[in-house]
Amino acid sequence: MRLVTPGDSAPASVNKYLLPHENQVITVRRHPAVLMVPVGLVLGGLIIAGVLSNTVASDAGAVISWIWWGWLILLAWFVWRVAEWSVDYFVITNQRMLLTTGLITRKVAMMPLAKVTDMSFKRTIAGRMLGYGEFILESAGQDQALTNVDYLPYPEQLYLEVCEMIFPNKNPQPEEKTLPPPPPPRRPKETPPPDDVPTAPAGDERP
């Protein structure tokens, strides 16, 4: 399985954090459900601003303008959240996990695969309906830079892939060796017919 972003390669903002000998296996954005709260706030603010504009007296123009300015600020915050979501990636290489976040202040949380001792997988009712899940990582150390990754798409597929990388099969079944096909049977060599026995001439016959 190989889950990557459109274009079949990680963006440059992620590639610069990979080591030369690392191979990316999975690169995904968080599920768009992470934007549910900002979308709800923008829509709710729009409804409230419209209701207040219709109920407030027409002579209170300054109050109406402040209401709409507040909604525009909320809309700008929503655009900022969408821009942050577009540059956040969850990356799994053959050696570690990385979570890159932040638009201006860039933050990279990392967990080596060799140090992961346990990984929990959680899906809420909303996650099962919309198609996202959450990983909770545990390691032998006390301080962990990467403890949980929420709003992950393809949760079951990602979980199986990560578990296979963390806990590889130590006793793989030997592959069955196929014998080569037997050679074709050899045809017996045809023996040439015997030559005629020469007879002595009649004049040489002895009495």
CSV table of N, CA, C and O in Angstrom, one decimal, residues 85-205:
chain,number,residue,atom,x,y,z
A,85,TRP,N,-4.4,23.9,7.4
A,85,TRP,CA,-4.7,22.5,7.1
A,85,TRP,C,-4.1,22.1,5.8
A,85,TRP,O,-3.6,20.9,5.7
A,86,SER,N,-4.0,23.0,4.9
A,86,SER,CA,-3.4,22.6,3.6
A,86,SER,C,-1.9,22.3,3.6
A,86,SER,O,-1.4,21.6,2.7
A,87,VAL,N,-1.2,22.7,4.6
A,87,VAL,CA,0.2,22.5,4.7
A,87,VAL,C,0.6,21.5,5.8
A,87,VAL,O,1.8,21.2,6.0
A,88,ASP,N,-0.4,21.0,6.5
A,88,ASP,CA,-0.1,20.0,7.6
A,88,ASP,C,-0.1,18.6,7.0
A,88,ASP,O,-1.1,18.2,6.3
A,89,TYR,N,0.9,17.8,7.3
A,89,TYR,CA,1.0,16.5,6.7
A,89,TYR,C,1.4,15.5,7.8
A,89,TYR,O,2.2,15.8,8.8
A,90,PHE,N,0.9,14.3,7.7
A,90,PHE,CA,1.4,13.1,8.5
A,90,PHE,C,2.2,12.2,7.6
A,90,PHE,O,1.6,11.7,6.6
A,91,VAL,N,3.4,12.0,7.9
A,91,VAL,CA,4.4,11.3,7.1
A,91,VAL,C,4.9,10.1,7.9
A,91,VAL,O,5.3,10.2,9.0
A,92,ILE,N,4.9,8.9,7.2
A,92,ILE,CA,5.6,7.7,7.7
A,92,ILE,C,6.6,7.3,6.8
A,92,ILE,O,6.3,7.0,5.6
A,93,THR,N,7.8,7.2,7.2
A,93,THR,CA,8.9,6.7,6.4
A,93,THR,C,9.3,5.3,6.9
A,93,THR,O,8.6,4.7,7.8
A,94,ASN,N,10.3,4.7,6.4
A,94,ASN,CA,10.7,3.4,6.8
A,94,ASN,C,11.5,3.4,8.1
A,94,ASN,O,11.8,2.3,8.7
A,95,GLN,N,11.6,4.6,8.7
A,95,GLN,CA,12.3,4.7,10.0
A,95,GLN,C,11.6,5.4,11.1
A,95,GLN,O,11.8,5.2,12.3
A,96,ARG,N,10.7,6.3,10.7
A,96,ARG,CA,10.0,7.2,11.8
A,96,ARG,C,8.7,7.7,11.3
A,96,ARG,O,8.3,7.6,10.1
A,97,MET,N,8.0,8.4,12.2
A,97,MET,CA,6.7,9.1,11.9
A,97,MET,C,7.0,10.6,12.1
A,97,MET,O,7.7,11.0,13.1
A,98,LEU,N,6.4,11.4,11.3
A,98,LEU,CA,6.5,12.8,11.4
A,98,LEU,C,5.2,13.5,11.2
A,98,LEU,O,4.4,13.0,10.4
A,99,LEU,N,4.9,14.5,12.0
A,99,LEU,CA,3.7,15.3,11.9
A,99,LEU,C,4.2,16.8,11.7
A,99,LEU,O,4.7,17.4,12.7
A,100,THR,N,4.0,17.4,10.6
A,100,THR,CA,4.4,18.7,10.3
A,100,THR,C,3.1,19.6,10.4
A,100,THR,O,2.1,19.4,9.8
A,101,THR,N,3.2,20.7,11.2
A,101,THR,CA,2.1,21.6,11.4
A,101,THR,C,2.6,23.0,11.4
A,101,THR,O,3.8,23.3,11.6
A,102,GLY,N,1.7,24.0,11.2
A,102,GLY,CA,2.0,25.4,11.2
A,102,GLY,C,2.2,26.0,9.9
A,102,GLY,O,2.9,25.4,9.0
A,103,LEU,N,1.7,27.2,9.7
A,103,LEU,CA,1.9,27.9,8.4
A,103,LEU,C,3.0,28.9,8.5
A,103,LEU,O,3.9,28.9,7.6
A,104,ILE,N,3.1,29.7,9.6
A,104,ILE,CA,4.3,30.6,9.7
A,104,ILE,C,5.3,30.0,10.7
A,104,ILE,O,6.5,29.9,10.4
A,105,THR,N,4.8,29.6,11.9
A,105,THR,CA,5.7,28.9,12.8
A,105,THR,C,5.6,27.4,12.5
A,105,THR,O,4.6,26.8,12.9
A,106,ARG,N,6.6,26.9,11.9
A,106,ARG,CA,6.6,25.5,11.5
A,106,ARG,C,7.0,24.6,12.7
A,106,ARG,O,8.0,24.9,13.3
A,107,LYS,N,6.3,23.5,12.9
A,107,LYS,CA,6.6,22.6,14.0
A,107,LYS,C,6.6,21.2,13.4
A,107,LYS,O,5.7,20.8,12.6
A,108,VAL,N,7.6,20.4,13.7
A,108,VAL,CA,7.8,19.0,13.3
A,108,VAL,C,7.9,18.1,14.5
A,108,VAL,O,8.9,18.3,15.2
A,109,ALA,N,6.9,17.3,14.7
A,109,ALA,CA,7.0,16.3,15.8
A,109,ALA,C,7.4,15.0,15.2
A,109,ALA,O,6.9,14.6,14.1
A,110,MET,N,8.2,14.2,15.9
A,110,MET,CA,8.8,13.0,15.3
A,110,MET,C,8.8,11.9,16.3
A,110,MET,O,9.0,12.1,17.5
A,111,MET,N,8.6,10.7,15.8
A,111,MET,CA,8.7,9.5,16.7
A,111,MET,C,9.4,8.3,15.9
A,111,MET,O,8.8,7.9,14.8
A,112,PRO,N,10.5,7.8,16.3
A,112,PRO,CA,11.2,6.7,15.6
A,112,PRO,C,10.3,5.5,15.7
A,112,PRO,O,9.7,5.2,16.8
A,113,LEU,N,10.2,4.7,14.7
A,113,LEU,CA,9.4,3.5,14.7
A,113,LEU,C,10.0,2.5,15.7
A,113,LEU,O,9.2,1.7,16.3
A,114,ALA,N,11.3,2.5,15.9
A,114,ALA,CA,11.9,1.5,16.8
A,114,ALA,C,11.6,1.8,18.2
A,114,ALA,O,11.7,0.8,19.1
A,115,LYS,N,11.1,3.0,18.6
A,115,LYS,CA,10.8,3.3,20.0
A,115,LYS,C,9.3,3.2,20.3
A,115,LYS,O,8.9,3.4,21.4
A,116,VAL,N,8.5,2.9,19.3
A,116,VAL,CA,7.1,2.8,19.6
A,116,VAL,C,6.8,1.4,20.2
A,116,VAL,O,7.1,0.3,19.6
A,117,THR,N,6.3,1.4,21.4
A,117,THR,CA,6.0,0.2,22.1
A,117,THR,C,4.6,-0.2,22.0
A,117,THR,O,4.2,-1.4,22.2
A,118,ASP,N,3.7,0.7,21.8
A,118,ASP,CA,2.3,0.4,21.7
A,118,ASP,C,1.6,1.6,20.9
A,118,ASP,O,2.0,2.7,21.0
A,119,MET,N,0.5,1.2,20.2
A,119,MET,CA,-0.2,2.2,19.5
A,119,MET,C,-1.7,1.9,19.5
A,119,MET,O,-2.1,0.8,19.2
A,120,SER,N,-2.5,2.8,20.0
A,120,SER,CA,-3.9,2.6,20.2
A,120,SER,C,-4.6,3.3,19.0
A,120,SER,O,-4.1,4.3,18.4
A,121,PHE,N,-5.7,2.8,18.6
A,121,PHE,CA,-6.5,3.3,17.5
A,121,PHE,C,-7.9,3.6,18.0
A,121,PHE,O,-8.6,2.7,18.6
A,122,LYS,N,-8.4,4.8,17.8
A,122,LYS,CA,-9.7,5.2,18.3
A,122,LYS,C,-10.5,5.9,17.2
A,122,LYS,O,-10.0,6.7,16.4
A,123,ARG,N,-11.8,5.5,17.1
A,123,ARG,CA,-12.7,6.1,16.2
A,123,ARG,C,-14.0,6.4,16.9
A,123,ARG,O,-14.7,5.5,17.5
A,124,THR,N,-14.4,7.7,17.0
A,124,THR,CA,-15.7,8.1,17.6
A,124,THR,C,-16.8,7.8,16.6
A,124,THR,O,-16.6,7.4,15.5
A,125,ILE,N,-18.0,8.1,17.1
A,125,ILE,CA,-19.2,7.9,16.2
A,125,ILE,C,-19.1,8.9,15.0
A,125,ILE,O,-19.3,8.5,13.8
A,126,ALA,N,-18.7,10.1,15.2
A,126,ALA,CA,-18.5,11.0,14.1
A,126,ALA,C,-17.4,10.6,13.2
A,126,ALA,O,-17.5,10.7,12.0
A,127,GLY,N,-16.3,10.0,13.8
A,127,GLY,CA,-15.2,9.5,13.0
A,127,GLY,C,-15.6,8.4,12.1
A,127,GLY,O,-15.2,8.2,10.9
A,128,ARG,N,-16.5,7.5,12.6
A,128,ARG,CA,-17.0,6.4,11.8
A,128,ARG,C,-17.9,6.8,10.7
A,128,ARG,O,-18.0,6.2,9.6
A,129,MET,N,-18.7,7.9,11.0
A,129,MET,CA,-19.6,8.4,9.9
A,129,MET,C,-18.9,9.2,8.8
A,129,MET,O,-19.2,9.0,7.7
A,130,LEU,N,-17.9,9.9,9.2
A,130,LEU,CA,-17.2,10.8,8.3
A,130,LEU,C,-15.9,10.2,7.7
A,130,LEU,O,-15.4,10.6,6.7
A,131,GLY,N,-15.4,9.1,8.4
A,131,GLY,CA,-14.2,8.4,7.8
A,131,GLY,C,-12.9,8.9,8.3
A,131,GLY,O,-11.9,9.1,7.5
A,132,TYR,N,-12.7,9.2,9.6
A,132,TYR,CA,-11.4,9.5,10.2
A,132,TYR,C,-11.2,8.8,11.5
A,132,TYR,O,-12.2,8.3,12.1
A,133,GLY,N,-10.0,8.8,12.0
A,133,GLY,CA,-9.7,8.1,13.2
A,133,GLY,C,-8.5,8.8,13.9
A,133,GLY,O,-8.0,9.8,13.4
A,134,GLU,N,-8.1,8.3,15.1
A,134,GLU,CA,-7.0,8.9,15.9
A,134,GLU,C,-6.0,7.8,16.3
A,134,GLU,O,-6.4,6.7,16.7
A,135,PHE,N,-4.7,8.1,16.2
A,135,PHE,CA,-3.7,7.2,16.7
A,135,PHE,C,-3.1,7.8,18.0
A,135,PHE,O,-2.9,9.0,18.2
A,136,ILE,N,-2.9,6.9,19.0
A,136,ILE,CA,-2.3,7.3,20.3
A,136,ILE,C,-1.1,6.4,20.4
A,136,ILE,O,-1.2,5.2,20.5
A,137,LEU,N,0.1,7.1,20.4
A,137,LEU,CA,1.4,6.4,20.4
A,137,LEU,C,2.0,6.4,21.8
A,137,LEU,O,1.8,7.4,22.6
A,138,GLU,N,2.6,5.3,22.1
A,138,GLU,CA,3.4,5.2,23.4
A,138,GLU,C,4.7,4.6,23.1
A,138,GLU,O,4.9,3.8,22.2
A,139,SER,N,5.7,5.1,23.9
A,139,SER,CA,7.1,4.7,23.7
A,139,SER,C,7.7,4.4,25.1
A,139,SER,O,7.1,4.7,26.2
A,140,ALA,N,8.9,3.9,25.1
A,140,ALA,CA,9.6,3.6,26.4
A,140,ALA,C,10.0,4.9,27.1
A,140,ALA,O,10.1,4.9,28.4
A,141,GLY,N,10.3,6.0,26.4
A,141,GLY,CA,10.7,7.2,27.1
A,141,GLY,C,9.5,7.9,27.7
A,141,GLY,O,8.3,7.7,27.4
A,142,GLN,N,9.8,8.9,28.6
A,142,GLN,CA,8.7,9.6,29.3
A,142,GLN,C,8.3,10.8,28.4
A,142,GLN,O,7.1,11.1,28.3
A,143,ASP,N,9.2,11.6,27.9
A,143,ASP,CA,8.9,12.7,27.1
A,143,ASP,C,8.8,12.3,25.6
A,143,ASP,O,9.7,11.8,25.0
A,144,GLN,N,7.6,12.6,25.0
A,144,GLN,CA,7.3,12.2,23.7
A,144,GLN,C,6.9,13.4,22.9
A,144,GLN,O,6.0,14.2,23.3
A,145,ALA,N,7.6,13.6,21.8
A,145,ALA,CA,7.2,14.8,20.9
A,145,ALA,C,5.9,14.5,20.1
A,145,ALA,O,5.2,15.4,19.8
A,146,LEU,N,5.7,13.2,19.9
A,146,LEU,CA,4.5,12.8,19.1
A,146,LEU,C,3.7,11.8,19.9
A,146,LEU,O,4.2,10.7,20.0
A,147,THR,N,2.6,12.2,20.5
A,147,THR,CA,1.8,11.3,21.3
A,147,THR,C,0.5,10.9,20.6
A,147,THR,O,0.1,9.7,20.8
A,148,ASN,N,-0.2,11.8,20.0
A,148,ASN,CA,-1.4,11.4,19.3
A,148,ASN,C,-1.6,12.2,18.0
A,148,ASN,O,-1.1,13.3,17.9
A,149,VAL,N,-2.2,11.6,17.0
A,149,VAL,CA,-2.4,12.2,15.7
A,149,VAL,C,-3.9,11.9,15.5
A,149,VAL,O,-4.4,10.8,15.3
A,150,ASP,N,-4.7,13.0,15.4
A,150,ASP,CA,-6.1,12.9,15.2
A,150,ASP,C,-6.5,13.3,13.8
A,150,ASP,O,-5.7,13.8,13.0
A,151,TYR,N,-7.8,13.0,13.5
A,151,TYR,CA,-8.3,13.3,12.2
A,151,TYR,C,-7.5,12.8,11.0
A,151,TYR,O,-7.2,13.5,10.1
A,152,LEU,N,-7.2,11.5,11.1
A,152,LEU,CA,-6.4,10.8,10.1
A,152,LEU,C,-7.4,10.1,9.1
A,152,LEU,O,-8.3,9.4,9.5
A,153,PRO,N,-7.2,10.3,7.8
A,153,PRO,CA,-8.1,9.6,6.8
A,153,PRO,C,-7.6,8.2,6.7
A,153,PRO,O,-6.5,7.8,7.1
A,154,TYR,N,-8.4,7.4,6.0
A,154,TYR,CA,-8.2,6.0,5.8
A,154,TYR,C,-7.7,5.3,7.1
A,154,TYR,O,-6.6,4.7,7.1
A,155,PRO,N,-8.4,5.4,8.2
A,155,PRO,CA,-7.9,5.0,9.5
A,155,PRO,C,-7.5,3.5,9.6
A,155,PRO,O,-6.4,3.2,10.0
A,156,GLU,N,-8.4,2.6,9.1
A,156,GLU,CA,-8.1,1.2,9.2
A,156,GLU,C,-6.9,0.8,8.3
A,156,GLU,O,-6.0,0.1,8.7
A,157,GLN,N,-6.8,1.3,7.1
A,157,GLN,CA,-5.7,1.0,6.2
A,157,GLN,C,-4.4,1.6,6.8
A,157,GLN,O,-3.4,0.9,6.7
A,158,LEU,N,-4.4,2.8,7.3
A,158,LEU,CA,-3.2,3.3,7.9
A,158,LEU,C,-2.8,2.5,9.1
A,158,LEU,O,-1.6,2.3,9.4
A,159,TYR,N,-3.8,2.1,10.0
A,159,TYR,CA,-3.4,1.4,11.2
A,159,TYR,C,-2.7,0.0,10.8
A,159,TYR,O,-1.7,-0.3,11.5
A,160,LEU,N,-3.3,-0.7,9.9
A,160,LEU,CA,-2.6,-2.0,9.5
A,160,LEU,C,-1.3,-1.7,8.9
A,160,LEU,O,-0.3,-2.5,9.2
A,161,GLU,N,-1.1,-0.7,8.1
A,161,GLU,CA,0.2,-0.5,7.5
A,161,GLU,C,1.2,-0.1,8.6
A,161,GLU,O,2.4,-0.6,8.6
A,162,VAL,N,0.9,0.8,9.5
A,162,VAL,CA,1.8,1.2,10.6
A,162,VAL,C,2.1,0.0,11.5
A,162,VAL,O,3.3,-0.2,11.9
A,163,CYS,N,1.2,-0.8,11.8
A,163,CYS,CA,1.4,-1.9,12.7
A,163,CYS,C,2.4,-2.9,12.0
A,163,CYS,O,3.2,-3.5,12.7
A,164,GLU,N,2.2,-3.1,10.7
A,164,GLU,CA,3.1,-4.0,10.0
A,164,GLU,C,4.5,-3.5,10.0
A,164,GLU,O,5.5,-4.3,10.0
A,165,MET,N,4.7,-2.2,10.0
A,165,MET,CA,6.0,-1.6,10.0
A,165,MET,C,6.7,-1.6,11.4
A,165,MET,O,7.9,-1.8,11.5
A,166,ILE,N,5.8,-1.4,12.4
A,166,ILE,CA,6.4,-1.4,13.8
A,166,ILE,C,6.6,-2.8,14.3
A,166,ILE,O,7.7,-3.1,14.9
A,167,PHE,N,5.7,-3.7,13.9
A,167,PHE,CA,5.9,-5.1,14.4
A,167,PHE,C,5.9,-6.0,13.2
A,167,PHE,O,4.9,-6.7,12.8
A,168,PRO,N,7.1,-6.1,12.5
A,168,PRO,CA,7.2,-6.9,11.3
A,168,PRO,C,7.1,-8.4,11.7
A,168,PRO,O,7.4,-8.8,12.8
A,169,ASN,N,6.8,-9.2,10.7
A,169,ASN,CA,6.7,-10.7,10.9
A,169,ASN,C,8.1,-11.2,11.0
A,169,ASN,O,8.9,-11.1,10.0
A,170,LYS,N,8.5,-11.8,12.1
A,170,LYS,CA,9.8,-12.3,12.4
A,170,LYS,C,10.0,-13.7,11.9
A,170,LYS,O,11.1,-14.2,11.8
A,171,ASN,N,8.9,-14.4,11.6
A,171,ASN,CA,9.0,-15.8,11.1
A,171,ASN,C,8.2,-15.9,9.8
A,171,ASN,O,7.1,-16.5,9.8
A,172,PRO,N,8.7,-15.4,8.8
A,172,PRO,CA,8.0,-15.5,7.5
A,172,PRO,C,8.0,-16.9,7.0
A,172,PRO,O,9.0,-17.7,7.2
A,173,GLN,N,7.0,-17.3,6.4
A,173,GLN,CA,6.9,-18.6,5.9
A,173,GLN,C,7.8,-18.8,4.6
A,173,GLN,O,7.9,-17.9,3.8
A,174,PRO,N,8.5,-19.9,4.6
A,174,PRO,CA,9.4,-20.0,3.4
A,174,PRO,C,8.7,-20.2,2.2
A,174,PRO,O,7.6,-20.8,2.1
A,175,GLU,N,9.2,-19.6,1.2
A,175,GLU,CA,8.5,-19.7,-0.1
A,175,GLU,C,8.7,-21.1,-0.7
A,175,GLU,O,9.8,-21.7,-0.6
A,176,GLU,N,7.7,-21.5,-1.3
A,176,GLU,CA,7.7,-22.8,-2.0
A,176,GLU,C,8.6,-22.8,-3.2
A,176,GLU,O,8.4,-21.9,-4.1
A,177,LYS,N,9.6,-23.7,-3.3
A,177,LYS,CA,10.4,-23.7,-4.5
A,177,LYS,C,9.8,-24.5,-5.5
A,177,LYS,O,9.4,-25.7,-5.3
A,178,THR,N,9.7,-24.0,-6.7
A,178,THR,CA,9.1,-24.7,-7.8
A,178,THR,C,10.2,-25.4,-8.6
A,178,THR,O,11.2,-24.8,-8.9
A,179,LEU,N,10.0,-26.7,-8.8
A,179,LEU,CA,11.0,-27.4,-9.6
A,179,LEU,C,10.9,-27.1,-11.1
A,179,LEU,O,9.8,-26.8,-11.6
A,180,PRO,N,12.0,-27.1,-11.7
A,180,PRO,CA,11.9,-26.8,-13.2
A,180,PRO,C,11.2,-28.0,-13.9
A,180,PRO,O,11.2,-29.1,-13.4
A,181,PRO,N,10.6,-27.7,-15.0
A,181,PRO,CA,9.9,-28.8,-15.7
A,181,PRO,C,10.9,-29.8,-16.2
A,181,PRO,O,12.1,-29.5,-16.5
A,182,PRO,N,10.5,-31.1,-16.2
A,182,PRO,CA,11.4,-32.1,-16.7
A,182,PRO,C,11.8,-32.0,-18.2
A,182,PRO,O,11.0,-31.4,-18.9
A,183,PRO,N,13.0,-32.4,-18.5
A,183,PRO,CA,13.4,-32.3,-19.9
A,183,PRO,C,12.5,-33.2,-20.8
A,183,PRO,O,12.0,-34.2,-20.4
A,184,PRO,N,12.4,-32.9,-22.0
A,184,PRO,CA,11.6,-33.7,-22.9
A,184,PRO,C,12.3,-35.1,-23.1
A,184,PRO,O,13.5,-35.1,-23.1
A,185,PRO,N,11.5,-36.1,-23.3
A,185,PRO,CA,12.2,-37.5,-23.5
A,185,PRO,C,13.0,-37.5,-24.8
A,185,PRO,O,12.6,-36.9,-25.8
A,186,ARG,N,14.1,-38.2,-24.7
A,186,ARG,CA,15.0,-38.3,-25.8
A,186,ARG,C,14.5,-39.3,-26.8
A,186,ARG,O,14.1,-40.4,-26.4
A,187,ARG,N,14.5,-39.0,-28.0
A,187,ARG,CA,14.1,-40.0,-29.0
A,187,ARG,C,15.3,-41.0,-29.3
A,187,ARG,O,16.5,-40.5,-29.4
A,188,PRO,N,15.1,-42.3,-29.4
A,188,PRO,CA,16.2,-43.2,-29.6
A,188,PRO,C,16.8,-43.0,-31.0
A,188,PRO,O,16.1,-42.6,-32.0
A,189,LYS,N,18.1,-43.1,-31.0
A,189,LYS,CA,18.8,-42.9,-32.3
A,189,LYS,C,18.5,-44.0,-33.2
A,189,LYS,O,18.5,-45.2,-32.9
A,190,GLU,N,18.2,-43.7,-34.5
A,190,GLU,CA,18.0,-44.7,-35.5
A,190,GLU,C,19.3,-45.3,-36.0
A,190,GLU,O,20.2,-44.6,-36.4
A,191,THR,N,19.3,-46.7,-35.9
A,191,THR,CA,20.5,-47.4,-36.4
A,191,THR,C,20.5,-47.5,-37.9
A,191,THR,O,19.4,-47.9,-38.5
A,192,PRO,N,21.6,-47.3,-38.6
A,192,PRO,CA,21.6,-47.4,-40.0
A,192,PRO,C,21.4,-48.8,-40.5
A,192,PRO,O,21.8,-49.8,-39.8
A,193,PRO,N,20.8,-49.1,-41.6
A,193,PRO,CA,20.6,-50.5,-42.1
A,193,PRO,C,22.0,-51.1,-42.4
A,193,PRO,O,22.9,-50.4,-42.8
A,194,PRO,N,22.2,-52.4,-42.1
A,194,PRO,CA,23.5,-53.1,-42.4
A,194,PRO,C,23.8,-53.1,-43.9
A,194,PRO,O,22.9,-53.3,-44.7
A,195,ASP,N,25.1,-52.9,-44.2
A,195,ASP,CA,25.5,-52.9,-45.6
A,195,ASP,C,25.4,-54.4,-46.1
A,195,ASP,O,25.5,-55.3,-45.4
A,196,ASP,N,25.2,-54.5,-47.4
A,196,ASP,CA,25.2,-55.9,-48.1
A,196,ASP,C,26.6,-56.5,-48.0
A,196,ASP,O,27.6,-55.9,-48.2
A,197,VAL,N,26.6,-57.8,-47.6
A,197,VAL,CA,27.8,-58.6,-47.5
A,197,VAL,C,28.4,-58.8,-48.9
A,197,VAL,O,27.7,-59.3,-49.8
A,198,PRO,N,29.6,-58.4,-49.1
A,198,PRO,CA,30.2,-58.5,-50.5
A,198,PRO,C,30.5,-60.0,-50.8
A,198,PRO,O,30.9,-60.8,-49.9
A,199,THR,N,30.2,-60.4,-52.0
A,199,THR,CA,30.4,-61.8,-52.4
A,199,THR,C,31.7,-61.8,-53.3
A,199,THR,O,32.0,-60.9,-54.0
A,200,ALA,N,32.4,-62.9,-53.2
A,200,ALA,CA,33.6,-63.1,-54.0
A,200,ALA,C,33.2,-63.3,-55.4
A,200,ALA,O,32.2,-64.0,-55.7
A,201,PRO,N,34.1,-62.9,-56.4
A,201,PRO,CA,33.8,-63.1,-57.8
A,201,PRO,C,33.8,-64.6,-58.1
A,201,PRO,O,34.5,-65.4,-57.5
A,202,ALA,N,33.1,-65.0,-59.2
A,202,ALA,CA,33.1,-66.4,-59.5
A,202,ALA,C,34.4,-67.0,-59.9
A,202,ALA,O,34.7,-68.1,-59.7
A,203,GLY,N,35.3,-66.2,-60.6
A,203,GLY,CA,36.6,-66.8,-61.0
A,203,GLY,C,37.5,-67.1,-59.9
A,203,GLY,O,38.5,-67.8,-60.0
A,204,ASP,N,37.3,-66.5,-58.7
A,204,ASP,CA,38.2,-66.8,-57.6
A,204,ASP,C,37.8,-67.9,-56.7
A,204,ASP,O,38.4,-68.2,-55.7
A,205,GLU,N,36.7,-68.6,-57.1
A,205,GLU,CA,36.3,-69.7,-56.3
A,205,GLU,C,37.3,-70.8,-56.4
A,205,GLU,O,37.7,-71.2,-57.5
